[in-house]
Amino acid sequence: MKAFTLKAFATTLITSTLLVGCASTDPSQPQSSNDFVYNSNMSFAMNVVDGSLGFHKGLQDAKVPEGADASAGALDYAADGIIGAAFGGGISGAFLSMLGTNQGSAPLHTYYNIVYYPVKEKGNIQSIFDSLEQEFITLAESKKQVTFVEKRHSKDSRVLLEFKGKGCELKNELMSYKQSDTCNFIHYNKPELIKYASITPNGNKGLFAVIGYEGFIGSNYLSLDLDEKFYIFSPVIRNRTKFPFVSNNKDIYLFIKPSHENSKRTSSISIETLAEIDPWVKKHYQ
């Protein structure tokens, strides 16, 4: 009888553990109970990533050399990485090369879309997922010369939003894909509720559902056209952009350690400047 009781207890314990594990991976349930807290010792970009997700997976803020001017300027490319004057000319090529090797590991090895969605109360997350999906579709149709066709799922459960139109023709040409009438213009892993927050990285206060889209791909740099509630992490990836950044509301934020408090804007550049210094963006942001 005693053995049976212990066995029953063990079975119950294992079952309970499995149930808890399942609940923690439910995309409609918060993955964390931590609020967003801004850390003045981190760059704005790092605050977005680490403050929202609770990890940075190897990303580091580059330290500006002493005496360097961290005001907005320009970067340049060369075959061996990023070189040239930047941020007023005070940052050396060695510093820029360090930016080029600043790469995080999974899931920050690819694009990650973090959304601070304003809500009146907690719950009903699926309606937020649906609303955001429709927003992606509407933006693509209004900005990228495409028309929505259908939603599908890949074998690995990625969401595939299929479109047709000139934007697809351009995407296939730029990516050297076979020409087709349609394309998966937007695709991403199924979204999840990261947590609820009382403040955004930009300092807006209220109640926000923080939604995460791992592997968010919007063709022809659709992500750069998203509004203020979207914070998109862009990694160093293959022969594309050679430094990581976070885009938000048409500003580009670099992982540069702040030299003083409230220096958020000193580490940002415009999309136009990014296109001037980054051949990949200049070619694809159309």
Coordinates of C-alpha atoms in Angstrom, one line a residue:
M1 CA 0.0 0.0 0.0
K2 CA 2.8 2.3 0.8
A3 CA 4.6 1.6 -2.4
F4 CA 1.4 2.2 -4.3
T5 CA 1.0 5.5 -2.6
L6 CA 4.5 6.6 -3.4
K7 CA 4.1 5.5 -7.0
A8 CA 0.8 7.4 -7.3
F9 CA 2.4 10.5 -5.8
A10 CA 5.3 10.3 -8.2
T11 CA 2.9 9.9 -11.2
T12 CA 0.9 12.9 -10.0
L13 CA 4.1 14.9 -9.6
I14 CA 5.3 14.1 -13.1
T15 CA 1.9 14.8 -14.6
S16 CA 1.7 18.2 -12.8
T17 CA 5.2 19.1 -14.0
L18 CA 4.2 18.3 -17.6
L19 CA 1.1 20.4 -17.3
V20 CA 3.1 23.4 -15.9
G21 CA 5.6 22.9 -18.8
C22 CA 2.8 23.0 -21.3
A23 CA 1.3 26.1 -19.8
S24 CA 4.6 28.0 -19.9
T25 CA 4.9 27.4 -23.7
D26 CA 1.4 28.5 -24.5
P27 CA 1.8 31.5 -26.9
S28 CA -1.3 33.2 -25.5
Q29 CA 0.0 33.1 -21.9
P30 CA 2.7 35.6 -20.7
Q31 CA 6.1 34.0 -20.8
S32 CA 7.4 36.4 -18.1
S33 CA 5.9 38.4 -15.3
N34 CA 8.6 41.1 -15.4
D35 CA 7.7 44.6 -16.4
F36 CA 9.9 46.6 -18.9
V37 CA 12.5 48.6 -17.0
Y38 CA 14.9 51.0 -18.9
N39 CA 18.6 50.6 -18.0
S40 CA 20.5 53.9 -18.6
N41 CA 23.7 51.9 -18.8
M42 CA 22.6 50.2 -21.9
S43 CA 21.9 51.5 -25.4
F44 CA 18.4 52.1 -26.5
A45 CA 18.7 49.1 -28.9
M46 CA 19.9 46.8 -26.0
N47 CA 17.1 48.0 -23.8
V48 CA 14.6 47.0 -26.4
V49 CA 16.0 43.5 -26.8
D50 CA 17.1 42.6 -23.2
G51 CA 14.4 44.6 -21.5
S52 CA 11.7 43.1 -23.6
L53 CA 12.9 39.5 -24.0
G54 CA 14.9 39.1 -20.8
F55 CA 18.0 38.0 -22.8
H56 CA 20.5 39.3 -25.4
K57 CA 22.2 36.1 -26.5
G58 CA 25.7 37.4 -26.9
L59 CA 24.9 40.9 -28.2
Q60 CA 27.1 43.6 -26.7
D61 CA 27.0 47.3 -26.7
A62 CA 30.1 48.7 -28.4
K63 CA 32.0 51.2 -26.3
V64 CA 32.6 54.6 -27.9
P65 CA 36.3 55.5 -27.7
E66 CA 37.0 58.3 -25.2
G67 CA 36.6 61.7 -26.8
A68 CA 34.5 60.4 -29.7
D69 CA 31.6 62.4 -31.0
A70 CA 28.5 60.2 -30.7
S71 CA 26.2 62.5 -32.7
A72 CA 24.4 61.3 -35.9
G73 CA 26.8 60.9 -38.8
A74 CA 27.6 58.3 -41.5
L75 CA 29.2 54.9 -41.8
D76 CA 30.8 53.4 -44.8
Y77 CA 31.5 49.9 -46.2
A78 CA 34.7 48.2 -47.5
A79 CA 35.3 44.6 -48.5
D80 CA 36.8 43.7 -45.1
G81 CA 34.0 45.2 -43.1
I82 CA 32.8 48.6 -41.9
I83 CA 35.4 51.3 -42.1
G84 CA 35.5 55.1 -42.4
A85 CA 34.3 58.1 -40.4
A86 CA 31.2 57.8 -38.2
F87 CA 29.3 59.9 -35.8
G88 CA 31.2 63.1 -36.4
G89 CA 34.4 61.3 -37.3
G90 CA 35.5 60.3 -33.8
I91 CA 35.0 56.6 -34.1
S92 CA 37.8 54.5 -35.6
G93 CA 37.6 51.7 -38.2
A94 CA 38.5 49.3 -35.4
F95 CA 35.4 50.2 -33.5
L96 CA 33.3 49.8 -36.6
S97 CA 34.8 46.4 -37.3
M98 CA 33.8 45.4 -33.8
L99 CA 30.2 46.3 -34.7
G100 CA 30.5 44.0 -37.7
T101 CA 31.3 41.0 -35.5
N102 CA 28.6 41.7 -32.9
Q103 CA 26.3 38.8 -33.6
G104 CA 23.9 37.2 -31.2
S105 CA 22.9 33.5 -31.1
A106 CA 19.5 31.9 -31.6
P107 CA 16.8 33.3 -31.5
L108 CA 18.7 36.6 -32.2
H109 CA 20.5 35.1 -35.3
T110 CA 17.6 36.4 -37.4
Y111 CA 15.0 39.2 -37.4
Y112 CA 12.8 39.5 -34.3
N113 CA 9.8 41.8 -34.2
I114 CA 8.8 43.0 -30.7
V115 CA 5.4 44.7 -30.5
Y116 CA 4.1 46.9 -27.6
Y117 CA 0.4 46.7 -28.3
P118 CA -1.8 49.0 -26.2
V119 CA -4.7 47.2 -24.5
K120 CA -7.4 48.1 -22.0
E121 CA -7.2 44.8 -20.1
K122 CA -5.3 41.6 -20.1
G123 CA -6.5 38.6 -22.1
N124 CA -8.0 37.9 -25.6
I125 CA -4.5 37.7 -27.1
Q126 CA -5.7 35.9 -30.3
S127 CA -7.6 39.0 -31.3
I128 CA -4.3 41.0 -31.0
F129 CA -2.6 38.4 -33.2
D130 CA -5.3 38.7 -35.8
S131 CA -5.3 42.5 -35.7
L132 CA -1.5 42.6 -36.1
E133 CA -1.7 40.2 -39.0
Q134 CA -4.2 42.4 -40.8
E135 CA -2.0 45.4 -40.1
F136 CA 0.9 43.6 -41.8
I137 CA -1.3 42.8 -44.8
T138 CA -2.7 46.4 -45.1
L139 CA 0.8 47.9 -44.9
A140 CA 2.2 45.6 -47.5
E141 CA -0.7 46.4 -49.9
S142 CA -0.4 50.1 -49.4
K143 CA 3.4 50.4 -49.5
K144 CA 4.8 47.5 -51.6
Q145 CA 2.6 47.1 -54.7
V146 CA 1.2 43.7 -53.7
T147 CA -2.2 42.2 -53.1
F148 CA -2.9 39.7 -50.4
V149 CA -3.8 36.2 -51.7
E150 CA -3.9 33.7 -48.8
K151 CA -2.5 32.7 -45.4
R152 CA -0.7 29.3 -45.2
H153 CA 1.5 27.4 -42.7
S154 CA 4.8 25.7 -43.5
K155 CA 5.7 22.2 -42.3
D156 CA 7.6 23.8 -39.4
S157 CA 4.5 25.9 -38.5
R158 CA 5.7 29.2 -39.8
V159 CA 3.0 31.6 -40.8
L160 CA 3.2 32.4 -44.6
L161 CA 1.3 35.4 -45.9
E162 CA 1.2 35.0 -49.7
F163 CA 0.8 38.0 -52.0
K164 CA 0.9 38.8 -55.8
G165 CA 1.9 41.8 -57.7
K166 CA 4.9 44.0 -58.7
G167 CA 6.3 43.8 -55.2
C168 CA 6.7 40.0 -55.6
E169 CA 8.4 40.4 -59.0
L170 CA 10.8 42.8 -57.4
K171 CA 11.5 40.5 -54.4
N172 CA 12.2 37.5 -56.7
E173 CA 14.5 39.6 -58.8
L174 CA 16.5 41.0 -55.9
M175 CA 16.8 37.7 -54.2
S176 CA 17.5 35.8 -57.5
Y177 CA 14.5 33.6 -57.0
K178 CA 12.6 32.0 -59.9
Q179 CA 9.9 34.4 -61.1
S180 CA 6.4 33.5 -60.0
D181 CA 3.0 35.2 -59.9
T182 CA 2.9 35.0 -56.1
C183 CA 5.4 35.0 -53.2
N184 CA 5.5 34.6 -49.4
F185 CA 6.0 38.3 -49.0
I186 CA 5.6 38.1 -45.2
H187 CA 6.4 35.1 -43.0
Y188 CA 7.3 34.5 -39.3
N189 CA 7.1 32.0 -36.5
K190 CA 3.8 31.9 -34.7
P191 CA 3.6 35.0 -32.4
E192 CA 3.7 34.7 -28.6
L193 CA 2.8 36.9 -25.6
I194 CA 6.1 37.7 -24.0
K195 CA 4.6 39.7 -21.1
Y196 CA 2.5 42.7 -20.1
A197 CA 4.2 46.0 -19.5
S198 CA 3.3 49.3 -18.0
I199 CA 5.7 51.3 -20.2
T200 CA 7.3 51.1 -23.6
P201 CA 11.0 51.5 -24.5
N202 CA 10.0 54.9 -25.8
G203 CA 8.6 55.9 -22.4
N204 CA 4.9 55.7 -23.3
K205 CA 2.8 54.7 -20.2
G206 CA -0.3 52.5 -20.0
L207 CA -0.9 48.8 -20.4
F208 CA 0.8 47.0 -23.2
A209 CA 0.8 43.4 -24.4
V210 CA 4.3 42.7 -25.5
I211 CA 4.2 40.3 -28.5
G212 CA 7.1 38.6 -30.0
Y213 CA 7.6 37.4 -33.6
E214 CA 10.7 35.3 -34.0
G215 CA 12.1 35.1 -37.5
F216 CA 9.9 38.0 -38.8
I217 CA 10.6 38.5 -42.5
G218 CA 8.9 41.4 -44.4
S219 CA 10.1 41.5 -47.9
N220 CA 11.6 44.7 -49.4
Y221 CA 12.3 45.9 -45.8
L222 CA 8.6 46.2 -45.0
S223 CA 9.7 46.3 -41.3
L224 CA 11.2 49.8 -41.8
D225 CA 7.7 51.1 -42.6
L226 CA 6.1 49.9 -39.3
D227 CA 4.9 52.4 -36.8
E228 CA 6.0 53.2 -33.2
K229 CA 4.6 50.2 -31.5
F230 CA 7.0 47.9 -33.5
Y231 CA 10.6 47.4 -32.5
I232 CA 12.4 45.2 -35.0
F233 CA 15.8 43.7 -34.3
S234 CA 18.0 43.2 -37.4
P235 CA 21.0 41.0 -37.0
V236 CA 24.3 40.6 -38.8
I237 CA 23.3 38.1 -41.4
R238 CA 25.4 36.5 -44.2
N239 CA 26.7 39.2 -46.6
R240 CA 24.0 41.7 -45.7
T241 CA 24.0 44.4 -43.0
K242 CA 27.3 44.1 -41.1
F243 CA 26.1 45.5 -37.8
P244 CA 23.0 44.8 -35.7
F245 CA 20.4 47.4 -35.1
V246 CA 16.8 48.0 -33.9
S247 CA 14.4 49.9 -36.1
N248 CA 11.5 51.8 -34.6
N249 CA 9.2 54.4 -36.2
K250 CA 11.7 55.1 -39.0
D251 CA 14.7 55.5 -36.7
I252 CA 17.6 53.1 -36.6
Y253 CA 19.2 52.5 -33.2
L254 CA 22.7 51.0 -32.9
F255 CA 24.2 49.0 -30.1
I256 CA 26.4 51.7 -28.8
K257 CA 26.9 52.1 -25.1
P258 CA 25.6 55.5 -23.9
S259 CA 28.2 58.0 -22.8
H260 CA 25.7 59.8 -20.5
E261 CA 22.1 59.5 -19.3
N262 CA 19.3 60.2 -21.6
S263 CA 21.5 59.7 -24.7
K264 CA 19.0 57.6 -26.6
R265 CA 19.0 59.8 -29.7
T266 CA 22.7 60.0 -30.0
S267 CA 22.9 56.4 -31.1
S268 CA 20.3 56.7 -33.9
I269 CA 20.4 57.3 -37.6
S270 CA 17.7 57.7 -40.2
I271 CA 16.6 55.2 -42.7
E272 CA 18.0 57.5 -45.4
T273 CA 21.4 57.4 -43.7
L274 CA 21.2 53.6 -43.3
A275 CA 20.5 53.3 -47.0
E276 CA 23.5 55.5 -47.9
I277 CA 25.9 53.3 -45.9
D278 CA 24.3 49.9 -46.3
P279 CA 24.1 48.5 -49.9
W280 CA 21.7 45.8 -48.9
V281 CA 19.1 48.3 -47.5
K282 CA 19.6 50.7 -50.4
K283 CA 18.9 47.8 -52.8
H284 CA 15.9 46.3 -51.0
Y285 CA 14.1 49.2 -49.4
Q286 CA 11.7 50.0 -52.2

